[in-house]
Short mmCIF file of C-alpha atoms in Angstrom, two decimals:
data_model
loop_
_atom_site.label_atom_id
_atom_site.label_comp_id
_atom_site.label_asym_id
_atom_site.label_seq_id
_atom_site.Cartn_x
_atom_site.Cartn_y
_atom_site.Cartn_z
CA MET A 203 31.39 4.76 119.84
CA PRO A 204 33.19 7.48 121.87
CA SER A 205 37.09 7.02 121.98
CA LYS A 206 38.60 5.82 125.34
CA HIS A 207 40.97 8.43 125.42
CA THR A 208 40.77 12.20 125.33
CA PHE A 209 42.81 14.05 122.70
CA LEU A 210 44.23 17.50 123.36
CA ILE A 211 46.91 19.97 121.80
CA CYS A 212 49.04 21.70 124.35
CA THR A 213 51.24 24.74 123.72
CA ARG A 214 52.76 25.00 127.16
CA ASP A 215 56.17 24.64 128.38
CA ILE A 216 57.54 21.61 130.10
CA ASP A 217 59.93 21.45 133.24
CA GLU A 218 62.41 18.95 133.80
CA ASN A 219 60.06 16.50 135.59
CA GLY A 220 57.63 16.44 132.45
CA VAL A 221 55.04 18.77 134.22
CA PHE A 222 53.31 21.40 132.06
CA LEU A 223 53.90 25.16 133.00
CA ASP A 224 51.89 28.12 132.66
CA GLU A 225 54.26 29.73 130.05
CA PRO A 226 54.33 29.08 126.24
CA GLY A 227 56.39 26.05 125.10
CA ASN A 228 56.41 23.60 122.09
CA THR A 229 53.50 22.03 120.81
CA THR A 230 52.71 18.72 122.30
CA TYR A 231 50.10 16.09 120.98
CA LEU A 232 48.24 14.47 123.90
CA LYS A 233 46.40 11.16 123.98
CA VAL A 234 45.23 10.80 127.77
CA PRO A 235 43.58 7.65 129.03
CA ALA A 236 40.17 7.98 130.55
CA GLU A 237 41.19 7.21 134.19
CA LYS A 238 43.67 9.99 134.19
CA ARG A 239 42.53 13.14 135.83
CA GLU A 240 45.46 15.55 134.48
CA TYR A 241 48.10 14.89 131.69
CA SER A 242 51.71 15.40 131.66
CA SER A 243 54.30 14.88 128.72
CA ARG A 244 54.20 11.11 129.48
CA ASP A 245 50.87 11.13 127.54
CA ALA A 246 52.42 12.76 124.48
CA ILE A 247 52.37 10.95 121.20
CA SER A 248 53.78 11.82 117.76
CA LYS A 249 51.88 14.15 115.59
CA GLU A 250 51.64 11.61 112.94
CA ARG A 251 50.19 9.00 115.50
CA TRP A 252 47.87 11.68 116.92
CA THR A 253 46.48 12.95 113.50
CA ARG A 254 45.83 9.33 112.70
CA ALA A 255 43.90 8.58 116.02
CA VAL A 256 42.18 11.51 115.98
CA VAL A 257 40.92 11.33 112.23
CA ALA A 258 39.98 7.46 113.12
CA ALA A 259 38.08 8.60 116.32
CA ALA A 260 35.84 11.26 114.35
CA ASP A 261 35.49 9.23 111.18
CA GLY A 262 31.93 7.62 110.95
CA GLU A 263 29.39 6.50 108.37
CA GLU A 264 29.36 8.92 105.30
CA ASP A 265 26.33 11.49 105.17
CA GLU A 266 24.68 10.59 101.87
CA ILE A 267 23.62 14.23 101.36
CA THR A 268 26.78 16.26 102.69
CA GLY A 269 29.46 13.56 101.74
CA SER A 270 31.20 14.09 105.11
CA THR A 271 32.48 11.18 107.35
CA GLY A 272 32.82 12.96 110.65
CA ASP A 273 33.03 15.83 113.02
CA ILE A 274 35.76 17.25 115.00
CA LEU A 275 35.18 20.03 117.69
CA PHE A 276 38.44 21.96 118.86
CA PHE A 277 37.45 23.34 122.20
CA VAL A 278 39.56 26.38 123.09
CA HIS A 279 39.32 27.31 126.94
CA GLY A 280 39.71 30.67 128.49
CA TYR A 281 42.05 32.44 131.18
CA ASN A 282 42.57 30.73 134.45
CA ASN A 283 42.37 27.12 133.43
CA ASP A 284 44.83 24.67 134.98
CA ILE A 285 45.41 21.34 133.56
CA LYS A 286 42.61 19.41 135.41
CA THR A 287 40.11 21.95 134.42
CA VAL A 288 41.00 21.98 130.72
CA LEU A 289 40.93 17.87 130.84
CA TRP A 290 37.40 18.03 132.80
CA ARG A 291 36.00 20.59 130.54
CA THR A 292 36.87 18.83 127.52
CA ARG A 293 35.53 15.43 128.63
CA VAL A 294 32.28 17.02 129.99
CA LEU A 295 31.74 18.66 126.54
CA GLN A 296 32.35 15.19 124.73
CA ASP A 297 29.89 13.46 127.03
CA SER A 298 27.17 15.97 127.21
CA LEU A 299 27.12 16.47 123.26
CA ALA A 300 27.12 12.83 122.88
CA ALA A 301 24.15 12.46 125.46
CA GLN A 302 22.36 14.74 122.98
CA GLY A 303 22.95 12.52 120.15
CA TRP A 304 26.22 14.27 118.60
CA ASN A 305 28.71 11.57 117.26
CA GLY A 306 31.72 13.78 116.94
CA LEU A 307 34.72 13.99 118.75
CA VAL A 308 35.71 17.18 120.93
CA VAL A 309 39.56 17.81 121.00
CA GLY A 310 40.95 20.25 123.54
CA PHE A 311 43.36 23.00 122.65
CA ASP A 312 45.39 24.05 125.58
CA TRP A 313 47.36 27.26 125.74
CA PRO A 314 49.38 28.77 128.84
CA SER A 315 46.69 29.86 131.36
CA ALA A 316 47.48 30.42 134.98
CA ASN A 317 45.19 29.11 137.77
CA SER A 318 44.87 32.69 139.22
CA THR A 319 42.68 35.71 138.26
CA LEU A 320 45.52 38.09 138.80
CA ASN A 321 47.18 36.76 135.62
CA TYR A 322 44.38 37.83 133.29
CA LEU A 323 46.79 40.31 131.44
CA GLU A 324 49.50 37.90 131.16
CA ASP A 325 47.23 35.16 130.03
CA ARG A 326 45.98 37.26 127.33
CA TYR A 327 49.70 38.03 125.97
CA ASP A 328 50.40 34.34 126.06
CA ALA A 329 46.94 33.47 124.16
CA SER A 330 48.11 35.90 121.36
CA ARG A 331 51.56 34.47 121.33
CA VAL A 332 50.33 30.79 120.71
CA SER A 333 47.03 31.61 118.80
CA HIS A 334 48.42 30.70 115.30
CA ARG A 335 49.23 27.22 116.39
CA LEU A 336 45.40 26.38 116.67
CA VAL A 337 45.50 26.80 112.99
CA GLU A 338 48.88 25.79 111.83
CA GLU A 339 49.39 22.99 114.12
CA GLY A 340 45.72 21.99 115.03
CA LEU A 341 43.14 22.46 112.01
CA GLN A 342 45.75 22.18 109.32
CA ILE A 343 46.81 18.67 110.16
CA VAL A 344 43.17 17.56 109.81
CA VAL A 345 43.18 19.58 106.63
CA ASP A 346 46.00 17.84 105.20
CA ALA A 347 44.48 14.55 106.00
CA GLN A 348 41.50 15.84 103.74
CA PHE A 349 43.87 17.04 100.91
CA PRO A 350 46.65 14.77 100.72
CA VAL A 351 49.60 15.33 98.66
CA ASP A 352 50.32 12.35 97.82
CA PRO A 353 47.31 10.83 95.48
CA LYS A 354 47.86 7.35 96.67
CA VAL A 355 46.73 8.39 100.33
CA SER A 356 43.11 8.10 100.95
CA SER A 357 41.56 11.16 102.12
CA CYS A 358 38.59 11.72 104.35
CA THR A 359 35.89 14.41 104.75
CA ILE A 360 35.58 15.50 108.13
CA ASN A 361 33.50 18.77 109.36
CA LEU A 362 35.94 20.95 111.57
CA HIS A 363 34.24 23.25 114.22
CA LEU A 364 35.65 25.50 116.95
CA LEU A 365 34.32 26.24 120.41
CA GLY A 366 35.90 29.24 122.17
CA HIS A 367 34.95 29.95 125.93
CA SER A 368 36.01 33.44 127.48
CA THR A 369 39.57 34.27 126.05
CA GLY A 370 39.17 31.15 124.11
CA ALA A 371 37.31 33.53 121.57
CA TYR A 372 40.04 35.81 121.41
CA VAL A 373 42.62 33.00 120.60
CA ILE A 374 40.26 31.79 117.43
CA MET A 375 39.93 35.13 116.05
CA GLU A 376 43.68 35.94 116.81
CA ALA A 377 44.38 32.44 115.10
CA PHE A 378 42.54 33.43 111.80
CA ALA A 379 44.05 36.77 111.54
CA ASN A 380 47.56 35.41 112.20
CA ALA A 381 47.12 32.47 109.71
CA SER A 382 45.72 34.84 107.08
CA LYS A 383 49.11 36.57 106.76
CA LYS A 384 50.87 33.38 106.15
CA GLY A 385 49.12 32.45 102.86
CA GLU A 386 49.93 28.64 102.41
CA LEU A 387 47.02 27.33 104.45
CA PHE A 388 44.75 29.84 103.11
CA ARG A 389 45.42 28.99 99.71
CA LYS A 390 43.85 25.49 100.23
CA PRO A 391 39.85 24.85 99.67
CA TRP A 392 38.96 24.40 103.20
CA ARG A 393 36.36 25.77 105.64
CA ILE A 394 35.36 25.49 109.02
CA ALA A 395 31.72 24.58 109.50
CA GLN A 396 30.63 26.08 112.87
CA VAL A 397 32.13 28.37 115.31
CA ALA A 398 30.67 28.84 118.74
CA PHE A 399 31.56 31.34 121.55
CA ILE A 400 30.30 31.18 125.05
CA GLY A 401 31.10 33.79 127.48
CA ALA A 402 33.22 35.49 124.90
CA ASP A 403 35.62 38.04 126.31
CA VAL A 404 36.01 39.97 122.94
CA SER A 405 34.53 43.20 122.40
CA SER A 406 30.92 42.99 120.79
CA GLU A 407 31.99 45.71 118.14
CA ALA A 408 34.80 43.46 117.08
CA LEU A 409 32.45 41.41 115.59
CA ASN A 410 30.60 43.59 113.05
CA PHE A 411 30.39 43.07 109.53
CA ASN A 412 33.37 45.38 108.58
CA SER A 413 35.75 44.43 111.50
CA ASP A 414 39.44 44.03 110.01
CA TRP A 415 40.18 41.75 113.00
CA ALA A 416 37.04 39.29 112.36
CA ALA A 417 37.37 39.39 108.60
CA PRO A 418 39.75 36.23 108.16
CA MET A 419 37.65 34.41 110.64
CA TYR A 420 34.45 35.21 108.61
CA GLU A 421 36.00 34.40 105.56
CA ARG A 422 36.58 30.74 106.38
CA ILE A 423 33.65 29.80 108.41
CA PHE A 424 29.96 28.81 107.40
CA ARG A 425 28.44 30.14 110.75
CA LEU A 426 29.22 31.90 114.08
CA THR A 427 27.04 31.45 116.86
CA ASN A 428 27.49 33.80 119.96
CA TYR A 429 26.05 32.48 123.28
CA SER A 430 25.31 35.46 125.29
CA ASN A 431 24.29 36.28 128.97
CA LYS A 432 23.57 39.33 130.58
CA PHE A 433 24.05 38.03 134.08
CA ASP A 434 27.94 37.32 133.32
CA LYS A 435 29.59 39.20 136.17
CA VAL A 436 32.95 38.02 134.98
CA LEU A 437 32.61 40.19 131.94
CA GLY A 438 31.10 43.23 133.54
CA VAL A 439 32.86 46.54 133.12
CA SER A 440 32.98 46.58 137.00
CA ASN A 441 35.56 43.69 137.04
CA MET A 442 38.56 45.77 137.79
CA LYS A 443 41.14 43.13 136.38
CA ARG A 444 39.90 43.83 132.95
CA LEU A 445 40.61 47.63 133.06
CA GLY A 446 37.47 48.71 132.11
CA THR A 447 37.47 47.11 128.39
CA SER A 448 34.42 47.80 126.05
CA PRO A 449 31.41 45.69 126.63
CA ARG A 450 31.87 42.12 125.73
CA ALA A 451 30.17 39.88 123.11
CA GLY A 452 29.47 37.11 125.89
CA ARG A 453 27.44 39.43 128.03
CA ILE A 454 25.72 41.87 125.81
CA GLY A 455 25.66 40.05 122.44
CA LEU A 456 26.56 40.77 119.14
CA PRO A 457 26.32 44.22 117.64
CA LEU A 458 23.71 45.33 115.17
CA GLU A 459 25.45 45.25 111.97
CA ILE A 460 26.83 41.55 111.43
CA PRO A 461 27.38 39.42 108.53
CA ALA A 462 24.53 37.23 107.74
CA LYS A 463 26.41 34.02 108.79
CA ALA A 464 26.66 35.28 112.56
CA VAL A 465 23.85 34.65 115.01
CA ASN A 466 23.53 35.41 118.64
CA VAL A 467 21.57 33.38 121.19
CA ASP A 468 20.56 35.07 124.22
CA CYS A 469 20.66 32.71 127.27
CA SER A 470 19.97 35.30 130.12
CA GLU A 471 16.32 34.23 130.54
CA TYR A 472 17.36 30.48 130.64
CA PHE A 473 20.34 31.14 132.85
CA LYS A 474 17.97 32.92 135.59
CA THR A 475 16.46 29.59 136.13
CA LYS A 476 19.67 27.69 136.89
CA ASP A 477 20.36 26.69 140.46
CA PRO A 478 24.33 26.10 140.85
CA ALA A 479 23.67 23.65 143.71
CA GLN A 480 21.98 21.36 141.26
CA SER A 481 24.20 22.12 138.31
CA LYS A 482 27.36 20.41 136.86
CA PHE A 483 30.24 22.93 136.54
CA THR A 484 33.73 24.17 137.42
CA GLY A 485 34.99 27.72 137.71
CA THR A 486 32.73 30.82 138.11
CA PHE A 487 29.14 29.68 137.67
CA ASN A 488 27.90 32.66 135.64
CA HIS A 489 30.64 32.51 133.21
CA SER A 490 31.18 28.83 132.49
CA TRP A 491 27.74 27.26 133.40
CA HIS A 492 27.33 26.36 129.77
CA ILE A 493 29.70 23.30 130.09
CA GLY A 494 27.57 20.46 131.67
CA ASP A 495 24.43 22.13 130.96
CA PRO A 496 21.77 19.66 128.94
CA VAL A 497 19.88 22.42 127.37
CA PHE A 498 23.01 24.25 126.21
CA ALA A 499 24.30 20.87 124.96
CA LEU A 500 21.40 20.01 122.90
CA ASP A 501 21.40 23.52 121.20
CA LEU A 502 25.15 23.26 120.40
CA ALA A 503 24.85 19.76 119.01
CA LEU A 504 21.87 20.67 116.76
CA THR A 505 24.03 23.85 115.76
CA LEU A 506 27.19 21.54 114.89
CA GLU A 507 24.93 19.08 112.84
CA GLY A 508 23.78 21.93 110.69
CA ASP A 509 20.51 19.59 109.44
CA ILE A 510 18.16 22.43 111.09
CA ASP A 511 18.14 26.08 110.01
CA ARG A 512 19.29 28.39 112.96
CA GLU A 513 15.91 29.92 113.01
CA ALA A 514 14.08 26.62 113.33
CA ILE A 515 16.31 24.89 116.00
CA PRO A 516 13.72 23.93 118.72
CA THR A 517 15.74 25.03 121.88
CA ARG A 518 15.40 28.65 120.79
CA ARG A 519 12.71 31.16 121.00
CA HIS A 520 12.00 34.12 118.78
CA ASP A 521 11.20 37.45 120.32
CA GLN A 522 11.15 40.57 118.08
CA GLY A 523 13.98 39.29 115.83
CA ASN A 524 15.92 38.04 118.61
CA LEU A 525 16.79 34.40 119.61
CA HIS A 526 16.64 33.03 123.29
CA LEU A 527 17.88 30.01 124.70
CA LEU A 528 14.69 27.65 125.57
CA ALA A 529 14.63 24.78 127.96
CA GLY A 530 12.08 21.90 127.79
CA GLN A 531 12.59 21.29 124.28
CA SER A 532 14.01 17.92 122.49
CA ARG A 533 15.10 16.93 119.04
CA PRO A 534 12.04 16.80 116.56
CA GLU A 535 10.50 13.20 117.03
CA TYR A 536 10.94 12.01 113.68
CA GLN A 537 14.34 13.66 112.71
CA VAL A 538 16.34 10.42 112.77
CA GLY A 539 14.47 9.49 109.54
CA TRP A 540 14.40 12.66 107.49
CA ASN A 541 17.05 11.69 105.36
CA GLU A 542 15.42 8.49 103.99
CA ASP A 543 15.58 8.40 100.40
CA ARG A 544 12.81 6.04 98.93
CA SER A 545 12.21 5.18 95.32
CA VAL A 546 8.89 5.32 93.77
CA THR A 547 7.37 1.79 93.35
CA ASP A 548 4.30 0.43 92.09
#
């Protein structure tokens, strides 16, 4: 059953009135009631209470094949996101994935981001400053719950996933790169199951197989799925605030030379059919249409579950070796019974 609260990790500074600012500050763990439309320091709880609540909300029935007991998707937003937007997107992701049959928990990772397109470069700098906390103060506490120091403490087995939107992809890559330098966490036997990028504001070439920047991420994950859209104007080279940076993965897709664990899903054809007037979204439509879209939600749900090979997910069409997002599809009719194990009887 979905939690009545929304869980987030916030790395923004706090003013004297308990309001979160657009500058980096201490890490705050939040449990936000469903009726609230924005959060403040009054929604903070201790790290220990937050960890117990998140693990309990994600913990489900044990999968007899994988042994896992739940899923947590950490959602990392992009630049130009205020408090209300971060909360709305975290909740819509939770609801849209649940509507497609995914039983996990979405947790928001909120980093300092101003509600202004003029703050692009400052936001990116702030993203780099706090990125390490995604691993050290987010993923690590769930990892510690799975590998407790005290043998008397019961452990759990939860699949961890990451979703980065826009600059959120940059935060994720920076987080792995920074964490790999510290060693303690990387010595533990953990893995991130699925990483997905939407509208990724990182260079396409930065994700190739020999990229020093991407290497720490690739080392720790099972799969990277990059959702690209050639109609993403926000990521276009003509966008002057981006200072003519190299072609972005969220627009042109992954480079030709990528690790076997990386795959690109081109959403361009599907996006052409989308009417903003009939869509649920916030922000610039061509850059943020994914959050609230049922076709994307189903594809992401099937990706996070990992039960179906990336080449066989029904929401994808093959064309000359490329994968394209496909509308009008649903889960396989008999998928719910595929894990049934029956003994031979007379």
